[in-house]
Structure formats: C-alpha cells, structure tokens
Short mmCIF file of N, CA, C and O and ligand atoms in Angstrom, two decimals:
data_model
loop_
_atom_site.label_atom_id
_atom_site.label_comp_id
_atom_site.label_asym_id
_atom_site.label_seq_id
_atom_site.Cartn_x
_atom_site.Cartn_y
_atom_site.Cartn_z
N MET A 1 0.75 -1.14 0.04
CA MET A 1 -0.02 0.02 -0.14
C MET A 1 0.85 1.08 -0.12
O MET A 1 0.75 2.22 -0.79
N ILE A 2 1.78 1.19 1.17
CA ILE A 2 2.73 2.56 0.79
C ILE A 2 3.54 2.64 -0.23
O ILE A 2 3.68 3.54 -0.68
N LYS A 3 4.11 1.65 -0.78
CA LYS A 3 4.74 1.27 -2.04
C LYS A 3 4.23 2.04 -2.95
O LYS A 3 4.57 2.87 -3.94
N ARG A 4 2.85 1.38 -3.19
CA ARG A 4 2.07 2.22 -4.38
C ARG A 4 1.96 3.62 -4.27
O ARG A 4 1.97 4.18 -5.08
N PHE A 5 1.73 4.33 -2.96
CA PHE A 5 1.53 5.66 -2.62
C PHE A 5 2.73 6.20 -3.13
O PHE A 5 2.83 7.22 -3.87
N PHE A 6 4.16 5.79 -2.83
CA PHE A 6 5.30 6.55 -3.38
C PHE A 6 5.62 6.30 -4.85
O PHE A 6 5.98 7.31 -5.64
N ILE A 7 5.29 5.18 -5.32
CA ILE A 7 5.15 5.11 -6.81
C ILE A 7 4.40 5.94 -7.59
O ILE A 7 4.60 6.75 -8.47
N THR A 8 3.14 6.20 -6.96
CA THR A 8 2.19 7.33 -7.55
C THR A 8 2.72 8.92 -7.38
O THR A 8 2.71 9.55 -8.12
N ILE A 9 3.35 8.99 -6.42
CA ILE A 9 3.95 10.45 -5.92
C ILE A 9 5.22 10.56 -6.97
O ILE A 9 5.29 11.83 -7.32
N ILE A 10 6.09 9.55 -7.11
CA ILE A 10 6.94 9.60 -8.13
C ILE A 10 6.66 10.07 -9.35
O ILE A 10 7.30 10.89 -10.24
N THR A 11 5.68 9.35 -9.82
CA THR A 11 5.18 9.32 -11.15
C THR A 11 4.75 10.95 -11.39
O THR A 11 5.03 11.64 -12.31
N ILE A 12 3.75 11.44 -10.43
CA ILE A 12 3.35 12.77 -10.59
C ILE A 12 4.39 13.54 -10.92
O ILE A 12 4.55 14.52 -11.70
N THR A 13 5.41 13.39 -10.01
CA THR A 13 6.74 14.29 -9.77
C THR A 13 7.28 14.46 -11.20
O THR A 13 7.75 15.39 -11.84
N THR A 14 7.67 13.04 -11.79
CA THR A 14 8.17 12.96 -13.01
C THR A 14 7.46 13.74 -14.00
O THR A 14 8.02 14.54 -14.74
N ILE A 15 6.07 13.44 -14.11
CA ILE A 15 5.43 14.26 -15.17
C ILE A 15 5.46 15.49 -15.17
O ILE A 15 5.66 16.21 -16.32
N THR A 16 5.11 16.14 -14.00
CA THR A 16 5.19 17.58 -13.53
C THR A 16 6.57 18.22 -14.20
O THR A 16 6.68 19.19 -15.08
N LEU A 17 7.93 17.66 -13.90
CA LEU A 17 9.20 18.17 -14.02
C LEU A 17 9.35 17.69 -15.76
O LEU A 17 9.86 18.97 -16.17
N SER A 18 9.01 16.96 -16.18
CA SER A 18 9.39 16.78 -17.41
C SER A 18 8.51 17.55 -18.36
O SER A 18 8.67 18.43 -19.40
N GLN A 19 7.15 18.02 -18.06
CA GLN A 19 6.31 19.07 -18.69
C GLN A 19 6.92 20.59 -18.61
O GLN A 19 7.18 21.21 -19.39
N SER A 20 7.41 20.77 -17.36
CA SER A 20 7.96 22.04 -17.03
C SER A 20 9.16 22.25 -18.24
O SER A 20 9.57 23.40 -18.33
N CYS A 21 9.89 21.36 -18.53
CA CYS A 21 10.94 21.42 -19.15
C CYS A 21 10.81 21.44 -20.79
O CYS A 21 11.49 21.66 -21.63
N THR A 22 9.42 20.96 -21.25
CA THR A 22 9.36 20.78 -22.67
C THR A 22 8.17 22.02 -22.91
O THR A 22 7.60 21.82 -24.27
N THR A 23 7.86 22.89 -22.18
CA THR A 23 7.24 23.80 -22.67
C THR A 23 7.14 24.28 -23.83
O THR A 23 8.63 24.97 -24.09
N ALA A 24 6.56 24.71 -24.69
CA ALA A 24 6.33 25.15 -26.29
C ALA A 24 7.00 26.79 -26.29
O ALA A 24 6.59 27.30 -25.29
N ILE A 25 7.77 26.93 -27.25
CA ILE A 25 8.05 28.31 -27.39
C ILE A 25 7.20 29.20 -27.87
O ILE A 25 7.00 28.74 -29.04
N ILE A 26 6.72 30.01 -27.65
CA ILE A 26 5.31 30.67 -28.00
C ILE A 26 5.79 32.01 -28.61
O ILE A 26 6.34 32.67 -27.87
N ASP A 27 5.35 32.13 -29.88
CA ASP A 27 5.81 33.35 -30.56
C ASP A 27 4.63 34.16 -30.13
O ASP A 27 3.63 34.16 -30.77
N GLU A 28 4.99 35.34 -29.44
CA GLU A 28 4.07 36.38 -29.04
C GLU A 28 3.93 37.59 -29.84
O GLU A 28 3.66 38.68 -29.44
N GLY A 29 4.87 37.70 -30.86
CA GLY A 29 5.32 38.74 -31.76
C GLY A 29 6.52 39.49 -31.38
O GLY A 29 7.34 38.82 -30.73
N THR A 30 6.64 40.32 -31.96
CA THR A 30 8.03 40.81 -32.02
C THR A 30 7.96 42.35 -31.31
O THR A 30 7.13 43.05 -31.09
N VAL A 31 9.41 42.69 -30.80
CA VAL A 31 9.34 44.11 -30.07
C VAL A 31 9.05 45.07 -31.03
O VAL A 31 8.27 46.27 -30.71
N GLU A 32 9.40 45.12 -32.52
CA GLU A 32 9.29 46.24 -33.46
C GLU A 32 7.82 46.30 -33.80
O GLU A 32 7.38 47.43 -34.34
N GLU A 33 6.87 45.01 -33.33
CA GLU A 33 5.38 45.70 -33.68
C GLU A 33 4.70 46.34 -32.52
O GLU A 33 3.57 46.82 -32.63
N LEU A 34 5.55 46.89 -31.68
CA LEU A 34 4.85 47.45 -30.36
C LEU A 34 4.95 49.02 -30.82
O LEU A 34 6.05 49.49 -31.31
N PRO A 35 4.10 49.85 -30.28
CA PRO A 35 4.47 51.50 -30.37
C PRO A 35 5.57 51.54 -29.46
O PRO A 35 5.90 50.68 -28.60
N PRO A 36 6.35 52.72 -29.82
CA PRO A 36 7.55 52.94 -28.78
C PRO A 36 7.29 53.21 -27.48
O PRO A 36 5.92 53.84 -26.95
N LEU A 37 8.02 52.85 -26.57
CA LEU A 37 7.77 53.02 -25.11
C LEU A 37 8.21 54.50 -24.74
O LEU A 37 9.44 54.84 -24.75
N ASN A 38 7.39 55.42 -24.48
CA ASN A 38 7.62 56.84 -23.95
C ASN A 38 7.69 57.16 -22.63
O ASN A 38 7.03 58.16 -21.94
N ARG A 39 8.46 56.50 -21.89
CA ARG A 39 8.47 56.53 -20.64
C ARG A 39 10.01 56.10 -20.27
O ARG A 39 10.68 55.27 -20.79
N THR A 40 10.49 56.72 -19.00
CA THR A 40 12.01 56.39 -18.86
C THR A 40 11.76 55.01 -17.67
O THR A 40 10.99 54.81 -17.14
N VAL A 41 12.76 54.02 -18.26
CA VAL A 41 12.86 52.67 -17.48
C VAL A 41 13.88 52.95 -16.69
O VAL A 41 14.96 52.95 -16.89
N THR A 42 13.77 52.25 -15.10
CA THR A 42 14.89 52.19 -14.32
C THR A 42 14.64 50.82 -13.62
O THR A 42 13.89 49.96 -13.83
N TYR A 43 15.81 50.38 -13.13
CA TYR A 43 16.02 49.46 -12.56
C TYR A 43 14.89 48.97 -11.23
O TYR A 43 14.11 48.11 -11.49
N GLN A 44 14.62 50.22 -10.51
CA GLN A 44 13.71 49.91 -9.43
C GLN A 44 12.62 49.81 -9.87
O GLN A 44 11.62 49.00 -9.50
N SER A 45 11.83 50.63 -10.99
CA SER A 45 10.67 50.55 -11.36
C SER A 45 10.25 49.42 -12.12
O SER A 45 9.01 48.92 -12.13
N ASP A 46 11.13 48.77 -12.90
CA ASP A 46 10.69 47.75 -13.86
C ASP A 46 11.67 46.54 -13.60
O ASP A 46 11.06 45.49 -13.85
N VAL A 47 12.89 46.88 -14.09
CA VAL A 47 13.92 45.63 -14.45
C VAL A 47 13.85 44.62 -13.24
O VAL A 47 13.81 43.49 -13.53
N GLN A 48 14.04 45.12 -11.94
CA GLN A 48 14.08 44.26 -10.79
C GLN A 48 12.91 43.21 -10.86
O GLN A 48 13.29 42.06 -10.58
N ASN A 49 11.94 43.63 -10.91
CA ASN A 49 10.61 42.82 -11.10
C ASN A 49 10.87 41.76 -12.30
O ASN A 49 10.61 40.55 -11.96
N ILE A 50 11.04 42.25 -13.37
CA ILE A 50 11.27 41.19 -14.25
C ILE A 50 12.41 40.21 -13.90
O ILE A 50 12.18 39.01 -14.01
N MET A 51 13.57 40.59 -13.41
CA MET A 51 14.59 39.70 -12.97
C MET A 51 13.95 38.49 -11.73
O MET A 51 14.19 37.27 -12.08
N PHE A 52 13.19 39.05 -10.85
CA PHE A 52 12.88 38.27 -9.95
C PHE A 52 11.53 37.38 -10.51
O PHE A 52 11.83 36.36 -9.89
N ASN A 53 10.79 37.90 -11.17
CA ASN A 53 9.83 37.01 -11.54
C ASN A 53 10.28 35.89 -12.81
O ASN A 53 9.80 34.93 -12.51
N ARG A 54 11.30 36.21 -13.32
CA ARG A 54 11.71 35.26 -14.53
C ARG A 54 12.84 34.61 -14.65
O ARG A 54 13.17 33.80 -15.17
N CYS A 55 13.88 35.26 -13.48
CA CYS A 55 15.34 34.65 -13.71
C CYS A 55 15.61 34.14 -12.62
O CYS A 55 16.60 33.42 -12.60
N ILE A 56 15.52 34.68 -11.70
CA ILE A 56 15.76 34.56 -10.25
C ILE A 56 15.94 32.99 -9.53
O ILE A 56 16.71 32.61 -8.65
N THR A 57 15.04 32.45 -10.03
CA THR A 57 14.79 31.00 -9.29
C THR A 57 16.09 30.02 -10.02
O THR A 57 16.49 29.40 -9.35
N CYS A 58 16.62 30.63 -11.26
CA CYS A 58 17.66 29.92 -11.50
C CYS A 58 19.12 30.65 -11.30
O CYS A 58 20.32 30.26 -11.04
N HIS A 59 19.06 31.95 -11.48
CA HIS A 59 20.12 32.86 -11.52
C HIS A 59 20.00 33.78 -10.34
O HIS A 59 20.14 34.95 -10.03
N GLY A 60 19.95 32.86 -9.01
CA GLY A 60 20.07 33.74 -7.56
C GLY A 60 20.31 32.55 -6.76
O GLY A 60 20.66 31.46 -7.11
N GLY A 61 20.42 32.91 -5.52
CA GLY A 61 20.77 31.75 -4.52
C GLY A 61 22.20 31.52 -4.21
O GLY A 61 22.90 32.40 -4.85
N SER A 62 22.32 30.17 -3.62
CA SER A 62 23.78 30.19 -3.31
C SER A 62 24.40 29.67 -4.19
O SER A 62 25.83 29.60 -4.42
N ALA A 63 23.88 29.12 -5.33
CA ALA A 63 24.64 28.06 -6.69
C ALA A 63 24.00 28.88 -7.85
O ALA A 63 23.19 28.05 -8.66
N PRO A 64 24.10 30.01 -8.35
CA PRO A 64 23.38 30.45 -9.46
C PRO A 64 23.68 29.57 -11.00
O PRO A 64 24.76 29.40 -10.74
N GLN A 65 22.98 29.44 -11.46
CA GLN A 65 23.33 28.81 -13.14
C GLN A 65 24.25 29.72 -13.75
O GLN A 65 24.17 30.82 -13.91
N SER A 66 25.30 29.00 -14.04
CA SER A 66 26.15 29.75 -15.14
C SER A 66 27.08 30.74 -14.27
O SER A 66 27.80 31.62 -14.88
N GLY A 67 27.19 30.43 -12.93
CA GLY A 67 27.49 31.73 -11.78
C GLY A 67 26.91 33.09 -11.98
O GLY A 67 27.74 34.06 -11.77
N LEU A 68 26.09 33.31 -12.78
CA LEU A 68 25.41 34.54 -12.94
C LEU A 68 24.15 34.68 -11.87
O LEU A 68 22.88 33.84 -12.29
N ASP A 69 24.29 35.93 -11.14
CA ASP A 69 23.39 35.97 -10.06
C ASP A 69 22.77 37.50 -10.33
O ASP A 69 23.49 38.25 -10.46
N LEU A 70 21.29 37.14 -10.71
CA LEU A 70 20.92 38.41 -11.16
C LEU A 70 19.91 39.06 -10.22
O LEU A 70 18.81 39.75 -10.59
N SER A 71 20.28 39.21 -8.86
CA SER A 71 19.51 39.63 -8.00
C SER A 71 19.84 40.88 -7.36
O SER A 71 19.50 41.47 -6.77
N THR A 72 20.94 41.64 -8.01
CA THR A 72 21.21 42.77 -7.87
C THR A 72 21.31 43.69 -9.05
O THR A 72 21.53 43.28 -10.16
N TYR A 73 21.36 44.84 -8.63
CA TYR A 73 21.27 46.03 -9.84
C TYR A 73 22.89 45.83 -10.37
O TYR A 73 22.78 45.91 -11.49
N GLN A 74 24.18 45.74 -9.86
CA GLN A 74 25.35 45.54 -10.25
C GLN A 74 25.28 44.58 -11.21
O GLN A 74 25.84 44.63 -12.06
N ASN A 75 24.87 43.42 -10.86
CA ASN A 75 25.09 42.11 -11.53
C ASN A 75 24.35 42.34 -12.97
O ASN A 75 24.70 41.88 -13.73
N THR A 76 23.02 42.82 -12.65
CA THR A 76 21.91 42.94 -13.75
C THR A 76 22.65 43.84 -14.89
O THR A 76 22.74 43.25 -16.03
N ARG A 77 22.94 44.71 -14.23
CA ARG A 77 23.56 46.04 -15.27
C ARG A 77 24.78 45.47 -16.19
O ARG A 77 25.01 45.70 -17.12
N PHE A 78 25.65 44.73 -15.14
CA PHE A 78 27.03 44.26 -15.86
C PHE A 78 26.73 43.06 -17.13
O PHE A 78 27.23 43.24 -18.21
N SER A 79 26.11 42.42 -16.63
CA SER A 79 25.53 41.43 -17.64
C SER A 79 24.88 41.93 -18.78
O SER A 79 24.86 41.37 -20.03
N ALA A 80 24.00 42.81 -18.75
CA ALA A 80 23.44 43.69 -19.89
C ALA A 80 24.42 44.61 -20.41
O ALA A 80 24.10 44.50 -21.84
N GLU A 81 25.05 44.84 -19.96
CA GLU A 81 26.18 46.10 -20.43
C GLU A 81 27.27 45.50 -20.94
O GLU A 81 27.60 45.58 -22.28
N MET A 82 27.92 44.50 -20.27
CA MET A 82 29.06 43.49 -20.97
C MET A 82 28.79 42.43 -21.19
O MET A 82 29.54 41.73 -21.86
N GLY A 83 27.57 41.63 -20.71
CA GLY A 83 27.62 40.30 -21.09
C GLY A 83 26.32 39.86 -22.16
O GLY A 83 26.25 40.90 -22.92
N SER A 84 25.73 38.81 -22.07
CA SER A 84 24.86 38.45 -23.12
C SER A 84 23.57 38.52 -22.87
O SER A 84 22.71 38.00 -23.42
N LEU A 85 23.23 39.22 -21.52
CA LEU A 85 21.54 39.16 -21.02
C LEU A 85 20.66 39.76 -22.15
O LEU A 85 19.75 38.78 -22.46
N ILE A 86 20.88 40.70 -22.66
CA ILE A 86 19.97 41.16 -23.74
C ILE A 86 19.64 40.19 -24.87
O ILE A 86 18.77 40.16 -25.10
N GLN A 87 20.81 40.05 -25.38
CA GLN A 87 21.08 39.08 -26.69
C GLN A 87 20.42 37.81 -26.18
O GLN A 87 19.10 37.45 -27.01
N ARG A 88 20.54 37.13 -24.92
CA ARG A 88 19.87 35.99 -24.84
C ARG A 88 18.21 36.38 -24.43
O ARG A 88 17.55 35.22 -24.76
N MET A 89 18.07 37.35 -23.86
CA MET A 89 16.45 37.25 -23.92
C MET A 89 15.71 37.72 -25.09
O MET A 89 14.69 37.70 -25.10
N ASN A 90 16.67 37.88 -26.16
CA ASN A 90 15.69 38.24 -27.68
C ASN A 90 16.18 37.02 -28.54
O ASN A 90 15.93 37.29 -29.54
N ASN A 91 16.99 36.10 -28.08
CA ASN A 91 17.44 35.04 -29.06
C ASN A 91 16.32 33.71 -28.66
O ASN A 91 16.37 33.02 -27.90
N ALA A 92 15.57 33.64 -30.02
CA ALA A 92 14.10 32.71 -29.84
C ALA A 92 15.09 31.34 -29.98
O ALA A 92 14.44 30.18 -29.38
N THR A 93 16.16 31.05 -30.36
CA THR A 93 16.69 29.67 -30.73
C THR A 93 17.83 29.22 -29.57
O THR A 93 17.78 28.19 -29.20
N ASN A 94 17.90 30.10 -28.55
CA ASN A 94 18.78 30.11 -27.45
C ASN A 94 18.26 30.80 -26.14
O ASN A 94 19.03 31.82 -25.78
N PRO A 95 17.00 31.07 -26.06
CA PRO A 95 16.45 31.97 -25.09
C PRO A 95 16.53 31.83 -23.66
O PRO A 95 16.99 30.78 -23.21
N MET A 96 16.80 33.02 -22.86
CA MET A 96 16.42 33.04 -21.50
C MET A 96 15.22 33.75 -21.10
O MET A 96 15.17 35.06 -21.67
N PRO A 97 14.33 33.33 -20.49
CA PRO A 97 14.56 31.92 -19.69
C PRO A 97 14.59 30.80 -20.39
O PRO A 97 13.93 30.93 -22.01
N PRO A 98 15.02 29.45 -20.35
CA PRO A 98 15.25 28.50 -21.53
C PRO A 98 13.92 28.00 -22.03
O PRO A 98 13.81 27.38 -23.30
N ASN A 99 12.74 28.07 -21.39
CA ASN A 99 11.50 27.68 -21.71
C ASN A 99 10.68 28.46 -22.74
O ASN A 99 9.73 28.12 -22.95
N GLY A 100 11.50 29.56 -23.26
CA GLY A 100 10.98 30.71 -24.11
C GLY A 100 11.18 32.09 -23.71
O GLY A 100 10.86 32.40 -22.68
N LEU A 101 11.08 32.89 -24.70
CA LEU A 101 11.19 34.39 -24.50
C LEU A 101 10.02 34.72 -23.75
O LEU A 101 9.04 34.39 -23.62
N VAL A 102 10.43 35.85 -22.84
CA VAL A 102 9.35 36.57 -22.28
C VAL A 102 8.65 37.46 -23.29
O VAL A 102 8.78 37.72 -24.23
N SER A 103 7.55 37.99 -22.90
CA SER A 103 6.83 38.67 -23.83
C SER A 103 7.36 40.11 -24.54
O SER A 103 8.56 40.68 -23.97
N PRO A 104 7.14 40.23 -25.81
CA PRO A 104 7.79 41.44 -26.26
C PRO A 104 7.74 42.71 -25.54
O PRO A 104 8.45 43.51 -25.62
N GLU A 105 6.66 42.86 -24.77
CA GLU A 105 6.46 44.00 -23.68
C GLU A 105 7.42 44.15 -22.68
O GLU A 105 8.31 44.97 -22.69
N LEU A 106 7.89 43.04 -22.43
CA LEU A 106 9.14 43.02 -21.27
C LEU A 106 10.54 43.00 -21.79
O LEU A 106 11.19 43.82 -21.54
N ARG A 107 10.64 42.65 -23.31
CA ARG A 107 11.72 42.74 -23.84
C ARG A 107 11.95 44.17 -24.25
O ARG A 107 13.01 44.72 -24.39
N GLN A 108 10.99 44.88 -24.54
CA GLN A 108 11.00 46.18 -25.04
C GLN A 108 11.66 47.02 -23.97
O GLN A 108 12.12 47.70 -23.94
N ILE A 109 11.06 46.79 -22.58
CA ILE A 109 11.18 47.26 -21.61
C ILE A 109 12.67 47.35 -21.28
O ILE A 109 13.53 48.16 -20.77
N MET A 110 13.24 45.72 -21.46
CA MET A 110 14.73 45.76 -21.14
C MET A 110 15.56 46.75 -22.26
O MET A 110 16.44 47.20 -21.86
N ASP A 111 15.04 46.76 -23.20
CA ASP A 111 15.86 47.55 -24.31
C ASP A 111 15.77 49.09 -24.03
O ASP A 111 16.70 49.58 -24.34
N LYS A 112 14.74 49.22 -23.46
CA LYS A 112 14.54 50.91 -23.47
C LYS A 112 15.52 51.17 -22.02
O LYS A 112 16.08 52.10 -22.02
N TRP A 113 15.67 50.30 -20.97
CA TRP A 113 16.59 50.20 -19.85
C TRP A 113 18.09 50.42 -20.49
O TRP A 113 18.76 51.45 -19.91
N VAL A 114 18.35 50.03 -21.68
CA VAL A 114 19.60 49.97 -22.16
C VAL A 114 19.95 51.39 -22.77
O VAL A 114 20.60 52.25 -22.44
N THR A 115 18.72 51.94 -23.47
CA THR A 115 19.15 52.93 -24.13
C THR A 115 18.84 54.08 -23.23
O THR A 115 19.47 54.96 -23.17
N ASP A 116 18.27 53.98 -22.22
CA ASP A 116 18.03 55.06 -21.14
C ASP A 116 19.03 55.21 -20.16
O ASP A 116 19.58 55.91 -19.36
N GLY A 117 20.13 54.15 -20.58
CA GLY A 117 21.35 54.02 -19.57
C GLY A 117 21.60 53.56 -18.44
O GLY A 117 22.30 53.83 -17.66
N PHE A 118 21.00 52.19 -18.24
CA PHE A 118 20.97 51.56 -17.06
C PHE A 118 20.77 52.33 -15.78
O PHE A 118 21.37 52.01 -14.82
N LEU A 119 19.74 53.01 -15.86
CA LEU A 119 19.38 53.94 -14.45
C LEU A 119 18.91 52.92 -13.23
O LEU A 119 18.31 51.91 -13.60
N GLU A 120 19.38 53.15 -12.21
CA GLU A 120 19.13 52.45 -11.06
C GLU A 120 17.46 53.16 -10.54
O GLU A 120 16.73 52.14 -10.29
N ASN A 121 17.53 54.16 -10.37
CA ASN A 121 16.20 54.79 -9.96
C ASN A 121 15.89 56.05 -10.57
O ASN A 121 16.43 56.63 -11.27
C1 HEC T 201 15.08 27.38 -15.51
C2 HEC T 201 16.31 28.09 -15.22
C3 HEC T 201 16.47 29.44 -15.80
C4 HEC T 201 16.03 30.58 -15.94
C5 HEC T 201 14.46 30.90 -15.57
C6 HEC T 201 16.79 31.43 -16.57
N1 HEC T 201 18.02 30.95 -16.84
FE1 HEC T 201 19.58 32.06 -17.95
N2 HEC T 201 20.50 30.40 -17.58
C7 HEC T 201 20.19 29.30 -17.26
C8 HEC T 201 21.40 28.22 -17.46
C9 HEC T 201 21.17 26.66 -17.23
C10 HEC T 201 22.37 28.63 -18.39
C11 HEC T 201 23.60 28.17 -18.83
C12 HEC T 201 23.47 27.45 -19.95
C13 HEC T 201 23.05 28.23 -21.05
O1 HEC T 201 23.97 29.38 -21.25
O2 HEC T 201 22.29 28.45 -21.83
C14 HEC T 201 22.05 30.29 -18.20
C15 HEC T 201 22.80 31.07 -18.81
C16 HEC T 201 22.40 32.35 -19.04
C17 HEC T 201 22.94 33.54 -19.66
C18 HEC T 201 24.40 33.28 -20.07
C19 HEC T 201 25.72 33.54 -18.89
C20 HEC T 201 26.98 33.54 -19.38
O3 HEC T 201 27.81 32.93 -18.66
O4 HEC T 201 27.46 33.98 -20.47
C21 HEC T 201 22.50 34.72 -19.36
C22 HEC T 201 22.84 36.20 -19.89
C23 HEC T 201 21.33 34.32 -18.76
N3 HEC T 201 21.00 33.18 -18.44
C24 HEC T 201 20.16 35.41 -18.44
C25 HEC T 201 19.20 35.15 -17.97
C26 HEC T 201 17.80 35.98 -17.95
C27 HEC T 201 18.14 37.47 -18.05
C28 HEC T 201 16.83 35.18 -17.32
C29 HEC T 201 15.50 35.88 -17.32
C30 HEC T 201 14.96 36.61 -18.30
C31 HEC T 201 17.17 33.95 -17.03
N4 HEC T 201 18.38 33.65 -17.78
C32 HEC T 201 16.52 32.84 -16.70
C33 HEC T 201 19.19 28.74 -16.48
C34 HEC T 201 18.01 29.60 -16.54
#
C-alpha cells in the first residue's frame, strides 16, 4: 500500500518536471510591432521585477546557473552592458529563460533600460 503511494508520487513528480522542461516556445510577436515606449525605465521601477519574476529561480541563491546572479542592480547591469543578457532575452533559438522568450512588452522594457543608460532609480 505504502509502496504504491510512493510510486504514484514519483510518477506525478516526474510528469510535472518533464512538462515544465518541454514548454513550447510561444511566439507572441516582436518588439518591433509594438508602439514605442515613451517613458523612462529604471532598475527599481521595472527591471528588478522582471529579473525576480523570470530569472532569479535559476540565477539567484547560493549556486546560480552559469555563475550568474541576477539578484542585484550591479550584476544585472554588468550582464546587460558587458555580457549577453539582452541578446539571450531576444534569442528565440537559445532563449533566456530557457523555456521561451518573455513577452515583447517585457523585452521592450529591457531594451529601453539599455538606451536610457541602465538607470538604477
Ligand atoms: C530554468 C532556469 C533558468 C531561468 C529561469 C533563466 N536562466 Fe539563464 N541560464 C540558465 C542556464 C542553465 C544557463 C547556462 C546554459 C546556457 O547558457 O544556456 C543560463 C545562462 C544564462 C546567460 C549566459 C550566462 C553566461 O555565462 O554568459 C544569461 C545572460 C542568462 N542566462 C540570463 C537569463 C535571464 C536574463 C533570465 C530571465 C529573463 C534567465 N537567464 C532565466 C538557466 C536559467
């Protein structure tokens, strides 16, 4: 009886995990199709939330993926300015997060953060 219970739990866990890794890449359109963003973007107002909602589960904590910790302004800025953060967030064949690009609206906000000069607040 107990054995069957554990087999059921393991099966459910396996199915859930395998589904979360095979989420289809949904094309929600491109940034170019959006009207221009006519406001200033800062780390505090927008970018921090995007990182915490979409990236921190892997790029945070004591052992961040690829050694990239995106939980601070400095690190996020460094990766956007000197690393591949913006490229990976816009690369449909090698996306970050790995299960598919975030919406064009969020990617437009990240692009605007770059052109506005990586403002903190
Ligand atoms: C499900 C876990 C996961 C999530 C969520 C995730 N990443 Fe990653 N990320 C990885 C892994 C694993 C790698 C290393 C393999 C690779 O580069 O594809 C990586 C690599 C990267 C790299 C390349 C780092 C380097 O060393 O050059 C960048 C930049 C990056 N991620 C940014 C992001 C951003 C920005 C987000 C959120 C929008 C994000 N990631 C969300 C798992 C994740």
